[in-house]
């Protein structure tokens, strides 16, 4: 009959999460950024935050707050 061990397997030479992350990061390069019109940005990721030059809504509370 098979038994289930409560050990995580680290005694067999597994590496830590931090070591695994270091190994992964050694083999990847950051992507270049590019500027796009908003309508062409579907399914893209922002390289930096966007801030509005005006407050929206123009009043302190929206009717649908909740």
PDB file of N, CA and C in Angstrom:
ATOM      1  N   UNK A   1       0.843  -1.179   0.000  1.00  0.00           N
ATOM      2  CA  UNK A   1       0.000   0.000   0.000  1.00  0.00           C
ATOM      3  C   UNK A   1       0.888   1.242   0.000  1.00  0.00           C
ATOM      4  N   UNK A   2       0.527   2.231  -0.798  1.00  0.00           N
ATOM      5  CA  UNK A   2       1.278   3.488  -0.855  1.00  0.00           C
ATOM      6  C   UNK A   2       0.927   4.364   0.337  1.00  0.00           C
ATOM      7  N   UNK A   3       1.924   5.086   0.826  1.00  0.00           N
ATOM      8  CA  UNK A   3       1.684   6.028   1.915  1.00  0.00           C
ATOM      9  C   UNK A   3       2.019   7.434   1.440  1.00  0.00           C
ATOM     10  N   UNK A   4       1.389   8.399   2.038  1.00  0.00           N
ATOM     11  CA  UNK A   4       1.616   9.802   1.696  1.00  0.00           C
ATOM     12  C   UNK A   4       2.561  10.401   2.725  1.00  0.00           C
ATOM     13  N   UNK A   5       3.630  10.999   2.243  1.00  0.00           N
ATOM     14  CA  UNK A   5       4.598  11.625   3.132  1.00  0.00           C
ATOM     15  C   UNK A   5       4.216  13.080   3.368  1.00  0.00           C
ATOM     16  N   UNK A   6       4.441  13.557   4.574  1.00  0.00           N
ATOM     17  CA  UNK A   6       4.151  14.962   4.878  1.00  0.00           C
ATOM     18  C   UNK A   6       5.330  15.865   4.551  1.00  0.00           C
ATOM     19  N   UNK A   7       6.446  15.285   4.102  1.00  0.00           N
ATOM     20  CA  UNK A   7       7.624  16.083   3.770  1.00  0.00           C
ATOM     21  C   UNK A   7       7.436  16.752   2.410  1.00  0.00           C
ATOM     22  N   UNK A   8       8.079  17.885   2.223  1.00  0.00           N
ATOM     23  CA  UNK A   8       7.933  18.639   0.970  1.00  0.00           C
ATOM     24  C   UNK A   8       8.894  18.166  -0.111  1.00  0.00           C
ATOM     25  N   UNK A   9       9.837  17.296   0.199  1.00  0.00           N
ATOM     26  CA  UNK A   9      10.772  16.809  -0.800  1.00  0.00           C
ATOM     27  C   UNK A   9      12.077  17.567  -0.829  1.00  0.00           C
ATOM     28  N   UNK A  10      12.247  18.572   0.007  1.00  0.00           N
ATOM     29  CA  UNK A  10      13.458  19.383  -0.017  1.00  0.00           C
ATOM     30  C   UNK A  10      14.700  18.568   0.339  1.00  0.00           C
ATOM     31  N   UNK A  11      14.498  17.477   1.049  1.00  0.00           N
ATOM     32  CA  UNK A  11      15.648  16.658   1.414  1.00  0.00           C
ATOM     33  C   UNK A  11      16.270  15.970   0.193  1.00  0.00           C
ATOM     34  N   UNK A  12      15.613  16.002  -0.950  1.00  0.00           N
ATOM     35  CA  UNK A  12      16.128  15.378  -2.174  1.00  0.00           C
ATOM     36  C   UNK A  12      16.813  16.386  -3.087  1.00  0.00           C
ATOM     37  N   UNK A  13      17.142  17.555  -2.590  1.00  0.00           N
ATOM     38  CA  UNK A  13      17.918  18.506  -3.365  1.00  0.00           C
ATOM     39  C   UNK A  13      17.110  19.547  -4.118  1.00  0.00           C
ATOM     40  N   UNK A  14      15.862  19.759  -3.759  1.00  0.00           N
ATOM     41  CA  UNK A  14      15.087  20.814  -4.406  1.00  0.00           C
ATOM     42  C   UNK A  14      15.643  22.173  -3.999  1.00  0.00           C
ATOM     43  N   UNK A  15      15.497  23.166  -4.876  1.00  0.00           N
ATOM     44  CA  UNK A  15      15.982  24.507  -4.566  1.00  0.00           C
ATOM     45  C   UNK A  15      14.849  25.344  -3.980  1.00  0.00           C
ATOM     46  N   UNK A  16      15.215  26.428  -3.342  1.00  0.00           N
ATOM     47  CA  UNK A  16      14.213  27.306  -2.739  1.00  0.00           C
ATOM     48  C   UNK A  16      13.515  28.131  -3.823  1.00  0.00           C
ATOM     49  N   UNK A  17      12.406  28.734  -3.458  1.00  0.00           N
ATOM     50  CA  UNK A  17      11.683  29.604  -4.385  1.00  0.00           C
ATOM     51  C   UNK A  17      12.570  30.770  -4.811  1.00  0.00           C
ATOM     52  N   UNK A  18      13.299  31.361  -3.872  1.00  0.00           N
ATOM     53  CA  UNK A  18      14.189  32.480  -4.211  1.00  0.00           C
ATOM     54  C   UNK A  18      15.273  32.055  -5.194  1.00  0.00           C
ATOM     55  N   UNK A  19      15.833  30.861  -5.000  1.00  0.00           N
ATOM     56  CA  UNK A  19      16.845  30.370  -5.936  1.00  0.00           C
ATOM     57  C   UNK A  19      16.238  30.131  -7.317  1.00  0.00           C
ATOM     58  N   UNK A  20      15.036  29.578  -7.358  1.00  0.00           N
ATOM     59  CA  UNK A  20      14.368  29.339  -8.636  1.00  0.00           C
ATOM     60  C   UNK A  20      14.091  30.655  -9.347  1.00  0.00           C
ATOM     61  N   UNK A  21      13.625  31.657  -8.602  1.00  0.00           N
ATOM     62  CA  UNK A  21      13.355  32.965  -9.191  1.00  0.00           C
ATOM     63  C   UNK A  21      14.632  33.586  -9.740  1.00  0.00           C
ATOM     64  N   UNK A  22      15.720  33.495  -9.012  1.00  0.00           N
ATOM     65  CA  UNK A  22      17.009  34.011  -9.498  1.00  0.00           C
ATOM     66  C   UNK A  22      17.411  33.344 -10.807  1.00  0.00           C
ATOM     67  N   UNK A  23      17.226  32.035 -10.897  1.00  0.00           N
ATOM     68  CA  UNK A  23      17.575  31.314 -12.131  1.00  0.00           C
ATOM     69  C   UNK A  23      16.717  31.771 -13.304  1.00  0.00           C
ATOM     70  N   UNK A  24      15.429  31.964 -13.060  1.00  0.00           N
ATOM     71  CA  UNK A  24      14.529  32.425 -14.123  1.00  0.00           C
ATOM     72  C   UNK A  24      14.931  33.818 -14.586  1.00  0.00           C
ATOM     73  N   UNK A  25      15.164  34.726 -13.632  1.00  0.00           N
ATOM     74  CA  UNK A  25      15.483  36.110 -13.975  1.00  0.00           C
ATOM     75  C   UNK A  25      16.811  36.250 -14.710  1.00  0.00           C
ATOM     76  N   UNK A  26      17.699  35.273 -14.582  1.00  0.00           N
ATOM     77  CA  UNK A  26      18.962  35.294 -15.318  1.00  0.00           C
ATOM     78  C   UNK A  26      18.755  35.065 -16.815  1.00  0.00           C
ATOM     79  N   UNK A  27      17.596  34.537 -17.204  1.00  0.00           N
ATOM     80  CA  UNK A  27      17.360  34.151 -18.598  1.00  0.00           C
ATOM     81  C   UNK A  27      16.277  34.970 -19.294  1.00  0.00           C
ATOM     82  N   UNK A  28      15.801  36.022 -18.665  1.00  0.00           N
ATOM     83  CA  UNK A  28      14.770  36.854 -19.288  1.00  0.00           C
ATOM     84  C   UNK A  28      15.261  38.291 -19.406  1.00  0.00           C
ATOM     85  N   UNK A  29      14.741  39.003 -20.367  1.00  0.00           N
ATOM     86  CA  UNK A  29      15.081  40.405 -20.590  1.00  0.00           C
ATOM     87  C   UNK A  29      13.790  41.224 -20.572  1.00  0.00           C
ATOM     88  N   UNK A  30      13.825  42.432 -20.018  1.00  0.00           N
ATOM     89  CA  UNK A  30      12.624  43.274 -20.056  1.00  0.00           C
ATOM     90  C   UNK A  30      12.294  43.671 -21.491  1.00  0.00           C
ATOM     91  N   UNK A  31      11.015  43.829 -21.755  1.00  0.00           N
ATOM     92  CA  UNK A  31      10.569  44.250 -23.079  1.00  0.00           C
ATOM     93  C   UNK A  31      10.765  45.745 -23.253  1.00  0.00           C
ATOM     94  N   UNK A  32      10.979  46.176 -24.481  1.00  0.00           N
ATOM     95  CA  UNK A  32      11.044  47.602 -24.779  1.00  0.00           C
ATOM     96  C   UNK A  32       9.656  48.207 -24.638  1.00  0.00           C
ATOM     97  N   UNK A  33       9.598  49.503 -24.383  1.00  0.00           N
ATOM     98  CA  UNK A  33       8.314  50.193 -24.323  1.00  0.00           C
ATOM     99  C   UNK A  33       8.040  50.862 -25.655  1.00  0.00           C
ATOM    100  N   UNK A  34       6.767  51.128 -25.902  1.00  0.00           N
ATOM    101  CA  UNK A  34       6.374  51.837 -27.109  1.00  0.00           C
ATOM    102  C   UNK A  34       5.155  52.687 -26.799  1.00  0.00           C
ATOM    103  N   UNK A  35       4.979  53.752 -27.538  1.00  0.00           N
ATOM    104  CA  UNK A  35       3.822  54.621 -27.361  1.00  0.00           C
ATOM    105  C   UNK A  35       2.787  54.260 -28.415  1.00  0.00           C
ATOM    106  N   UNK A  36       1.522  54.108 -27.951  1.00  0.00           N
ATOM    107  CA  UNK A  36       0.414  53.754 -28.830  1.00  0.00           C
ATOM    108  C   UNK A  36      -0.763  54.675 -28.565  1.00  0.00           C
ATOM    109  N   UNK A  37      -1.591  54.840 -29.568  1.00  0.00           N
ATOM    110  CA  UNK A  37      -2.874  55.496 -29.359  1.00  0.00           C
ATOM    111  C   UNK A  37      -3.723  54.569 -28.488  1.00  0.00           C
ATOM    112  N   UNK A  38      -4.574  55.138 -27.653  1.00  0.00           N
ATOM    113  CA  UNK A  38      -5.367  54.350 -26.720  1.00  0.00           C
ATOM    114  C   UNK A  38      -6.180  53.275 -27.432  1.00  0.00           C
ATOM    115  N   UNK A  39      -6.765  53.592 -28.586  1.00  0.00           N
ATOM    116  CA  UNK A  39      -7.596  52.620 -29.292  1.00  0.00           C
ATOM    117  C   UNK A  39      -6.791  51.428 -29.821  1.00  0.00           C
ATOM    118  N   UNK A  40      -5.476  51.526 -29.850  1.00  0.00           N
ATOM    119  CA  UNK A  40      -4.626  50.419 -30.304  1.00  0.00           C
ATOM    120  C   UNK A  40      -3.964  49.676 -29.141  1.00  0.00           C
ATOM    121  N   UNK A  41      -4.378  49.985 -27.925  1.00  0.00           N
ATOM    122  CA  UNK A  41      -3.695  49.445 -26.750  1.00  0.00           C
ATOM    123  C   UNK A  41      -4.406  48.251 -26.109  1.00  0.00           C
ATOM    124  N   UNK A  42      -5.408  47.692 -26.769  1.00  0.00           N
ATOM    125  CA  UNK A  42      -6.131  46.548 -26.221  1.00  0.00           C
ATOM    126  C   UNK A  42      -5.172  45.382 -25.988  1.00  0.00           C
ATOM    127  N   UNK A  43      -5.292  44.754 -24.829  1.00  0.00           N
ATOM    128  CA  UNK A  43      -4.466  43.605 -24.421  1.00  0.00           C
ATOM    129  C   UNK A  43      -2.990  43.948 -24.231  1.00  0.00           C
ATOM    130  N   UNK A  44      -2.679  45.208 -24.008  1.00  0.00           N
ATOM    131  CA  UNK A  44      -1.304  45.633 -23.730  1.00  0.00           C
ATOM    132  C   UNK A  44      -1.175  45.934 -22.245  1.00  0.00           C
ATOM    133  N   UNK A  45       0.051  46.038 -21.757  1.00  0.00           N
ATOM    134  CA  UNK A  45       0.332  46.375 -20.365  1.00  0.00           C
ATOM    135  C   UNK A  45       0.960  47.752 -20.304  1.00  0.00           C
ATOM    136  N   UNK A  46       0.621  48.497 -19.248  1.00  0.00           N
ATOM    137  CA  UNK A  46       1.182  49.832 -19.069  1.00  0.00           C
ATOM    138  C   UNK A  46       2.596  49.756 -18.507  1.00  0.00           C
ATOM    139  N   UNK A  47       3.466  50.592 -19.024  1.00  0.00           N
ATOM    140  CA  UNK A  47       4.827  50.682 -18.496  1.00  0.00           C
ATOM    141  C   UNK A  47       4.876  51.622 -17.294  1.00  0.00           C
ATOM    142  N   UNK A  48       3.909  52.524 -17.195  1.00  0.00           N
ATOM    143  CA  UNK A  48       3.838  53.444 -16.061  1.00  0.00           C
ATOM    144  C   UNK A  48       2.389  53.848 -15.844  1.00  0.00           C
ATOM    145  N   UNK A  49       2.110  54.444 -14.700  1.00  0.00           N
ATOM    146  CA  UNK A  49       0.745  54.835 -14.353  1.00  0.00           C
ATOM    147  C   UNK A  49       0.251  55.978 -15.223  1.00  0.00           C
ATOM    148  N   UNK A  50      -1.075  56.034 -15.387  1.00  0.00           N
ATOM    149  CA  UNK A  50      -1.733  57.124 -16.110  1.00  0.00           C
ATOM    150  C   UNK A  50      -2.474  57.972 -15.082  1.00  0.00           C
ATOM    151  N   UNK A  51      -2.350  59.281 -15.206  1.00  0.00           N
ATOM    152  CA  UNK A  51      -3.042  60.206 -14.309  1.00  0.00           C
ATOM    153  C   UNK A  51      -3.862  61.176 -15.139  1.00  0.00           C
ATOM    154  N   UNK A  52      -5.072  61.466 -14.675  1.00  0.00           N
ATOM    155  CA  UNK A  52      -5.945  62.414 -15.353  1.00  0.00           C
ATOM    156  C   UNK A  52      -5.592  63.838 -14.930  1.00  0.00           C
ATOM    157  N   UNK A  53      -5.721  64.759 -15.853  1.00  0.00           N
ATOM    158  CA  UNK A  53      -5.463  66.162 -15.521  1.00  0.00           C
ATOM    159  C   UNK A  53      -6.689  66.826 -14.893  1.00  0.00           C
ATOM    160  N   UNK A  54      -7.837  66.122 -14.906  1.00  0.00           N
ATOM    161  CA  UNK A  54      -9.058  66.640 -14.278  1.00  0.00           C
ATOM    162  C   UNK A  54      -9.657  65.556 -13.389  1.00  0.00           C
ATOM    163  N   UNK A  55     -10.449  65.969 -12.407  1.00  0.00           N
ATOM    164  CA  UNK A  55     -11.136  65.019 -11.544  1.00  0.00           C
ATOM    165  C   UNK A  55     -12.384  64.499 -12.234  1.00  0.00           C
ATOM    166  N   UNK A  56     -12.538  63.205 -12.258  1.00  0.00           N
ATOM    167  CA  UNK A  56     -13.739  62.583 -12.806  1.00  0.00           C
ATOM    168  C   UNK A  56     -14.277  61.608 -11.784  1.00  0.00           C
ATOM    169  N   UNK A  57     -15.527  61.675 -11.384  1.00  0.00           N
ATOM    170  CA  UNK A  57     -16.503  62.680 -11.797  1.00  0.00           C
ATOM    171  C   UNK A  57     -16.137  64.056 -11.250  1.00  0.00           C
ATOM    172  N   UNK A  58     -16.790  65.066 -11.761  1.00  0.00           N
ATOM    173  CA  UNK A  58     -16.471  66.441 -11.396  1.00  0.00           C
ATOM    174  C   UNK A  58     -17.001  66.829 -10.020  1.00  0.00           C
ATOM    175  N   UNK A  59     -17.713  65.919  -9.366  1.00  0.00           N
ATOM    176  CA  UNK A  59     -18.240  66.178  -8.031  1.00  0.00           C
ATOM    177  C   UNK A  59     -17.688  65.114  -7.092  1.00  0.00           C
ATOM    178  N   UNK A  60     -17.874  65.315  -5.783  1.00  0.00           N
ATOM    179  CA  UNK A  60     -17.193  64.477  -4.800  1.00  0.00           C
ATOM    180  C   UNK A  60     -17.761  63.068  -4.665  1.00  0.00           C
ATOM    181  N   UNK A  61     -19.013  62.829  -5.066  1.00  0.00           N
ATOM    182  CA  UNK A  61     -19.595  61.495  -4.946  1.00  0.00           C
ATOM    183  C   UNK A  61     -20.367  61.138  -6.200  1.00  0.00           C
ATOM    184  N   UNK A  62     -20.263  59.909  -6.572  1.00  0.00           N
ATOM    185  CA  UNK A  62     -21.011  59.400  -7.715  1.00  0.00           C
ATOM    186  C   UNK A  62     -22.310  58.777  -7.215  1.00  0.00           C
ATOM    187  N   UNK A  63     -23.347  58.778  -8.023  1.00  0.00           N
ATOM    188  CA  UNK A  63     -24.631  58.196  -7.640  1.00  0.00           C
ATOM    189  C   UNK A  63     -24.540  56.678  -7.510  1.00  0.00           C
ATOM    190  N   UNK A  64     -23.518  56.077  -8.048  1.00  0.00           N
ATOM    191  CA  UNK A  64     -23.402  54.620  -8.009  1.00  0.00           C
ATOM    192  C   UNK A  64     -22.252  54.160  -7.115  1.00  0.00           C
ATOM    193  N   UNK A  65     -21.817  55.011  -6.184  1.00  0.00           N
ATOM    194  CA  UNK A  65     -20.775  54.592  -5.245  1.00  0.00           C
ATOM    195  C   UNK A  65     -21.270  53.395  -4.452  1.00  0.00           C
ATOM    196  N   UNK A  66     -20.395  52.522  -4.124  1.00  0.00           N
ATOM    197  CA  UNK A  66     -20.845  51.425  -3.301  1.00  0.00           C
ATOM    198  C   UNK A  66     -19.908  50.319  -3.325  1.00  0.00           C
TER     199      UNK A  66
END
